[in-house]
CSV table of C-alpha atoms in Angstrom, one decimal:
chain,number,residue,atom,x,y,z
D,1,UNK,CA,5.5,2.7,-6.2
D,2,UNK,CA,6.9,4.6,-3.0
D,3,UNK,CA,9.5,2.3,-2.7
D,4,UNK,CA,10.5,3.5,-6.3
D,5,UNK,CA,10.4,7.3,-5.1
D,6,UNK,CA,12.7,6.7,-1.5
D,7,UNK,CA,15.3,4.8,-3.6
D,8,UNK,CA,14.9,7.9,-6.5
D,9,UNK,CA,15.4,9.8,-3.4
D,10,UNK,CA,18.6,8.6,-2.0
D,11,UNK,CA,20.3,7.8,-5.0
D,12,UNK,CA,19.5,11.7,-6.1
D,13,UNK,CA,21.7,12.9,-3.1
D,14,UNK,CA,24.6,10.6,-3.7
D,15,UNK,CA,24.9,7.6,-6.3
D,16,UNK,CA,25.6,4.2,-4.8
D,17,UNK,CA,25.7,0.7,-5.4
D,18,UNK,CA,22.3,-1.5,-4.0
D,19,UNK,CA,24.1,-3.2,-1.6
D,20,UNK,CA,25.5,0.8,0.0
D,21,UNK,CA,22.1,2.0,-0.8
D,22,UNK,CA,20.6,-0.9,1.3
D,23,UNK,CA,23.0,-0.8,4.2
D,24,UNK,CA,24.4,2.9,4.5
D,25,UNK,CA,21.0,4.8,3.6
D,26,UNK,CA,18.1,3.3,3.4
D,27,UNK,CA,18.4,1.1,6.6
D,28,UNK,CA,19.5,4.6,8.5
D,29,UNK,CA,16.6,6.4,7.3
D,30,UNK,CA,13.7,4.8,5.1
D,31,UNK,CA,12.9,1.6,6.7
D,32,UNK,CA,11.7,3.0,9.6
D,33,UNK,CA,8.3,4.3,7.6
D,34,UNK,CA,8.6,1.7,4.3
D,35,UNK,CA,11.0,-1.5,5.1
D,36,UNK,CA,12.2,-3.0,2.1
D,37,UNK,CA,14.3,-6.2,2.2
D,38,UNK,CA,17.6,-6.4,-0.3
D,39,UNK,CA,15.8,-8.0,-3.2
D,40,UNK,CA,13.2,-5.9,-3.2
D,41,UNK,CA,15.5,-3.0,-3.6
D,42,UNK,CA,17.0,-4.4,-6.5
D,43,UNK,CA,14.4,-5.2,-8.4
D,44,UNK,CA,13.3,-1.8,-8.2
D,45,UNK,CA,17.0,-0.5,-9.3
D,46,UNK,CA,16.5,-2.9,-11.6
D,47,UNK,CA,12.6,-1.5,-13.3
D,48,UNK,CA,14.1,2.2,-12.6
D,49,UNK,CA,16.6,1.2,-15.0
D,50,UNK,CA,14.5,-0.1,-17.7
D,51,UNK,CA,12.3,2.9,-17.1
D,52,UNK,CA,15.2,5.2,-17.7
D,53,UNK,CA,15.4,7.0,-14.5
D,54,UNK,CA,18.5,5.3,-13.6
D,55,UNK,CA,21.6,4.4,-15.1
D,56,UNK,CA,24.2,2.3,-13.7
D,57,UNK,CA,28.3,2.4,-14.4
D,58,UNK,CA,30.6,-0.6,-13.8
D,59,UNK,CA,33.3,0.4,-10.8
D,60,UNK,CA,36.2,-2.1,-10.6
D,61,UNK,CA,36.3,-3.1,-7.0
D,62,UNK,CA,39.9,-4.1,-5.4
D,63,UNK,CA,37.1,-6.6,-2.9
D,64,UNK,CA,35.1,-9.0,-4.9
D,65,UNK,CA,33.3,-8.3,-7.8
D,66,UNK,CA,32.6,-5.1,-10.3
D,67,UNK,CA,30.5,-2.7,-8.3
D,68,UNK,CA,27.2,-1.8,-10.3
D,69,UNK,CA,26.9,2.4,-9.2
D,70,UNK,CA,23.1,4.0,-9.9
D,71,UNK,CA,22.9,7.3,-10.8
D,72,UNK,CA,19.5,9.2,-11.4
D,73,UNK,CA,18.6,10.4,-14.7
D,74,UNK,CA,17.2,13.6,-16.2
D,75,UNK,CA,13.9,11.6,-16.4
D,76,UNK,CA,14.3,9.9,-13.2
D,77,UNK,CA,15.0,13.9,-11.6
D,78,UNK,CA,12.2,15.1,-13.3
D,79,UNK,CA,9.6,12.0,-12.2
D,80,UNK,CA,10.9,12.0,-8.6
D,81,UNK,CA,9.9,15.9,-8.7
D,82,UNK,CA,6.7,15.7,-9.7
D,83,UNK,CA,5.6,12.7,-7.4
D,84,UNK,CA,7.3,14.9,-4.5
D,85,UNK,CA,4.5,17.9,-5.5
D,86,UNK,CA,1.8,15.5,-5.7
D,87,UNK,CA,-0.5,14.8,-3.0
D,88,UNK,CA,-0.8,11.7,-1.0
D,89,UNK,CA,-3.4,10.1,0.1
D,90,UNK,CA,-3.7,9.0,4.0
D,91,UNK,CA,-2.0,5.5,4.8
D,92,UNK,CA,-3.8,2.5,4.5
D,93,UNK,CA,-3.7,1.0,8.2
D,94,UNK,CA,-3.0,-3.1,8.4
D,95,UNK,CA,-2.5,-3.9,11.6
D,96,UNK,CA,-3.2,-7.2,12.6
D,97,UNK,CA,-3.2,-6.5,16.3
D,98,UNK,CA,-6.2,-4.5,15.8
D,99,UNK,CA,-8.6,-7.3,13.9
D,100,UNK,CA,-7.4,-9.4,17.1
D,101,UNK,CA,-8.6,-6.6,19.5
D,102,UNK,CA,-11.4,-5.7,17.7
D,103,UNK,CA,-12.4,-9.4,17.3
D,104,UNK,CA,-11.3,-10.7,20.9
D,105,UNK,CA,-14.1,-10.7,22.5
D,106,UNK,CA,-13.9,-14.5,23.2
D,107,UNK,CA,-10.5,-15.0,24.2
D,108,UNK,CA,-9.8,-14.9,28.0
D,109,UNK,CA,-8.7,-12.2,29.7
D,110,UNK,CA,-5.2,-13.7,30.8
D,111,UNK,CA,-4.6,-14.3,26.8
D,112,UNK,CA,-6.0,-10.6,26.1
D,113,UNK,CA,-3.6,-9.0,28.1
D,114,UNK,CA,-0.8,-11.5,27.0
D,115,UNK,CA,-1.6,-10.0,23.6
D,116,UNK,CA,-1.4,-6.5,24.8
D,117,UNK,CA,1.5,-6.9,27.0
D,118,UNK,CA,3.7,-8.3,24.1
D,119,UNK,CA,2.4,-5.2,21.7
D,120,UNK,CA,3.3,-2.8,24.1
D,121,UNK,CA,6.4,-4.0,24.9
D,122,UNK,CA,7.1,-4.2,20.8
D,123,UNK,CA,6.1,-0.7,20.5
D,124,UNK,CA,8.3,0.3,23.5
D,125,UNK,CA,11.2,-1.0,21.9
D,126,UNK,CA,10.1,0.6,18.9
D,127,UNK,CA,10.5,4.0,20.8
D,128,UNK,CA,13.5,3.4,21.9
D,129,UNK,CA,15.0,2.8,19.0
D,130,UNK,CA,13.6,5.5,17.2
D,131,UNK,CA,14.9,7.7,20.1
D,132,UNK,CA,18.6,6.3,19.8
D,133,UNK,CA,18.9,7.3,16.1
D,134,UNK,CA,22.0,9.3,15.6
D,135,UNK,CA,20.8,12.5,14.3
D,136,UNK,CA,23.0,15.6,15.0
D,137,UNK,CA,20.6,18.2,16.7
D,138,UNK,CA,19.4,20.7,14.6
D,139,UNK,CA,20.6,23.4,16.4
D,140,UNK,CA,24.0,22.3,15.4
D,141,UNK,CA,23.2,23.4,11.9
D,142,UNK,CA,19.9,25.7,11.8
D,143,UNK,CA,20.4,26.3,8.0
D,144,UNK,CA,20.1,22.6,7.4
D,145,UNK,CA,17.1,22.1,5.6
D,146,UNK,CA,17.5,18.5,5.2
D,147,UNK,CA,18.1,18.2,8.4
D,148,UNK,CA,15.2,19.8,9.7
D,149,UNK,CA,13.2,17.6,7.5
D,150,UNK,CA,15.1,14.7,8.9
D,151,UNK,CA,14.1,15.9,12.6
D,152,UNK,CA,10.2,16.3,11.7
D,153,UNK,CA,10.1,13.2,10.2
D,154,UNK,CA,11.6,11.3,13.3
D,155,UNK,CA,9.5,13.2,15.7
D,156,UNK,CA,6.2,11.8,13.9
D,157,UNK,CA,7.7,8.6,14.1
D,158,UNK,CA,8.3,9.1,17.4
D,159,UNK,CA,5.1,10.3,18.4
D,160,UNK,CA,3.3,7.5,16.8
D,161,UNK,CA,4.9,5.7,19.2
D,162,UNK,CA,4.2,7.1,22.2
D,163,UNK,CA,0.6,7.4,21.3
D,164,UNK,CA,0.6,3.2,20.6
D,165,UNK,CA,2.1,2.7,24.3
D,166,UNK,CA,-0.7,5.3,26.0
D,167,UNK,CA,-3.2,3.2,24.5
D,168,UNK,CA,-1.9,-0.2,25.0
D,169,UNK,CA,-1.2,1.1,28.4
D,170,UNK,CA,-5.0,2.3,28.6
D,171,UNK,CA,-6.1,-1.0,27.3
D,172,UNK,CA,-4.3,-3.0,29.6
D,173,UNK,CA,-6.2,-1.0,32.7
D,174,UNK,CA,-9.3,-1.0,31.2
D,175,UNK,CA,-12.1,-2.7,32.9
D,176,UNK,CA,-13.8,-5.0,30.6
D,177,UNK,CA,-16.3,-6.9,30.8
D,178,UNK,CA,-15.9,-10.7,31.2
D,179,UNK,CA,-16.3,-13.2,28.5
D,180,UNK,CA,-19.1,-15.7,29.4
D,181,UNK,CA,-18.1,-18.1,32.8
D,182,UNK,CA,-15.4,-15.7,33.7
D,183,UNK,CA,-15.3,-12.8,36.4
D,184,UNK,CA,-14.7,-9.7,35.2
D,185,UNK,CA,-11.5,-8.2,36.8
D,186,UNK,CA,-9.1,-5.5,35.6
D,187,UNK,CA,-6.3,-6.5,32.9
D,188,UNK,CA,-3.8,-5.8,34.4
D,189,UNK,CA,-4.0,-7.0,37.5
D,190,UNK,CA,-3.4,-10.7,37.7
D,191,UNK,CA,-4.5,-11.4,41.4
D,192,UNK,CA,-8.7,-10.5,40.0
C-alpha cells in the first residue's frame, strides 16, 4: 500500500508518464527506503486509476509511441492526505543476514566472517552511495521545506548505515567461542 502512497506522492508534485516516474523520480528518491521495479509501478498506476485517484491523458510523442501522463485526482489528493496524517507503525525487519547470524552457530569461523565481510562491504557501498546523492545543501535554500525533508530523510538513511558497518565491524572482532573441534581465535584475524 506504500508503494501506492510514494507514487500518489510524486505524481502530486509534477505529473509524469511511468516510465519518467520510474527513472527521473522515484529511482532518485524512493527506492532507497521502498524499491520497486518497473512493473510493479505500473500496476499500481494502473489500480490508482481504477480507484479514481489517478487519471491519465494521451501525449503524442515525436519518439515512439503515445505517452500515457498520470495526474492525481481530487480523491487521490485527498487519500494521499489523510494516509500522510496517519500514524505508522515501526518497520517490519527481514533481514536474512540476521536468521544466518543468529543461527550460525555451526558454521566455521573462516565462513562466519566470510559472511560478515561481504555484509559489511555491501553496507559500505551502501553508504557511499547514499553519501554521493546529489542533494543541493540546504543552506543554499533555508526556506525549502521540501528540501529540508529531503535532507532528514537521507541522513536517517545514512545513519542506518553507519550504524550496520559499526556492528559488522564489532562482529567481525568479536571473540567468539569456537564451534566444536575448532580453536577459538578472533574473526578477524586469519593467522588464529
Amino acid at each position: 500500500m506504500s508503494l501506492s502512497y510514494a507514487l500518489l506522492s510524486i505524481l502530486n508534485i509534477l505529473p509524469m508518464t511511468g516510465y519518467d516516474l520510474k527513472h527521473q523520480a522515484f529511482d532518485q528518491t524512493v527506492r532507497y527506503y521502498w524499491p520497486a521495479d518497473q512493473s510493479q509501478i505500473y500496476r499500481t498506476l494502473k489500480r490508482l486509476t481504477e480507484k479514481g485517484m489517478l487519471t491519465a491523458t494521451v501525449e503524442d510523442s515525436d519518439q515512439g509511441p503515445d505517452r500515457k501522463v498520470y495526474h492525481v485526482t481530487e480523491k487521490g489528493r485527498q487519500a494521499l492526505a489523510d494516509w500522510q496524517r496517519t500514524d505508522q507503525q515501526p518497520p517490519t525487519i527481514r533481514d536474512p543476514f540476521l536468521i544466518q547470524m543468529s543461527f550460525g552457530s555451526e558454521l566455521t569461523n573462516d565462513e562466519l566472517h566470510s559472511l560478515i565481510a561481504h555484509q559489511l562491504e555491501v553496507h559500505r557501498a551502501q553508504l557511499a552511495e547514499y553519501q554521493a546523492i546529489p542533494i543541493p545543501p540546504r543552506e543554499a535554500f533555508p526556506q525549502n521545506r521540501w528540501l529540508a525533508l529531503q535532507h532528514l530523510t537521507l541522513d536517517l538513511g545514512r545513519r542506518i548505515e553507519r550504524a550496520y558497518v559499526e556492528w559488522l565491524q564489532m562482529c567481525l572482532d568479536a571473540d567468539l567461542p569456537a564451534p566444536e573441534g575448532q580453536e577459538p581465535r578472533l574473526l578477524d584475524n586469519p593467522d588464529n
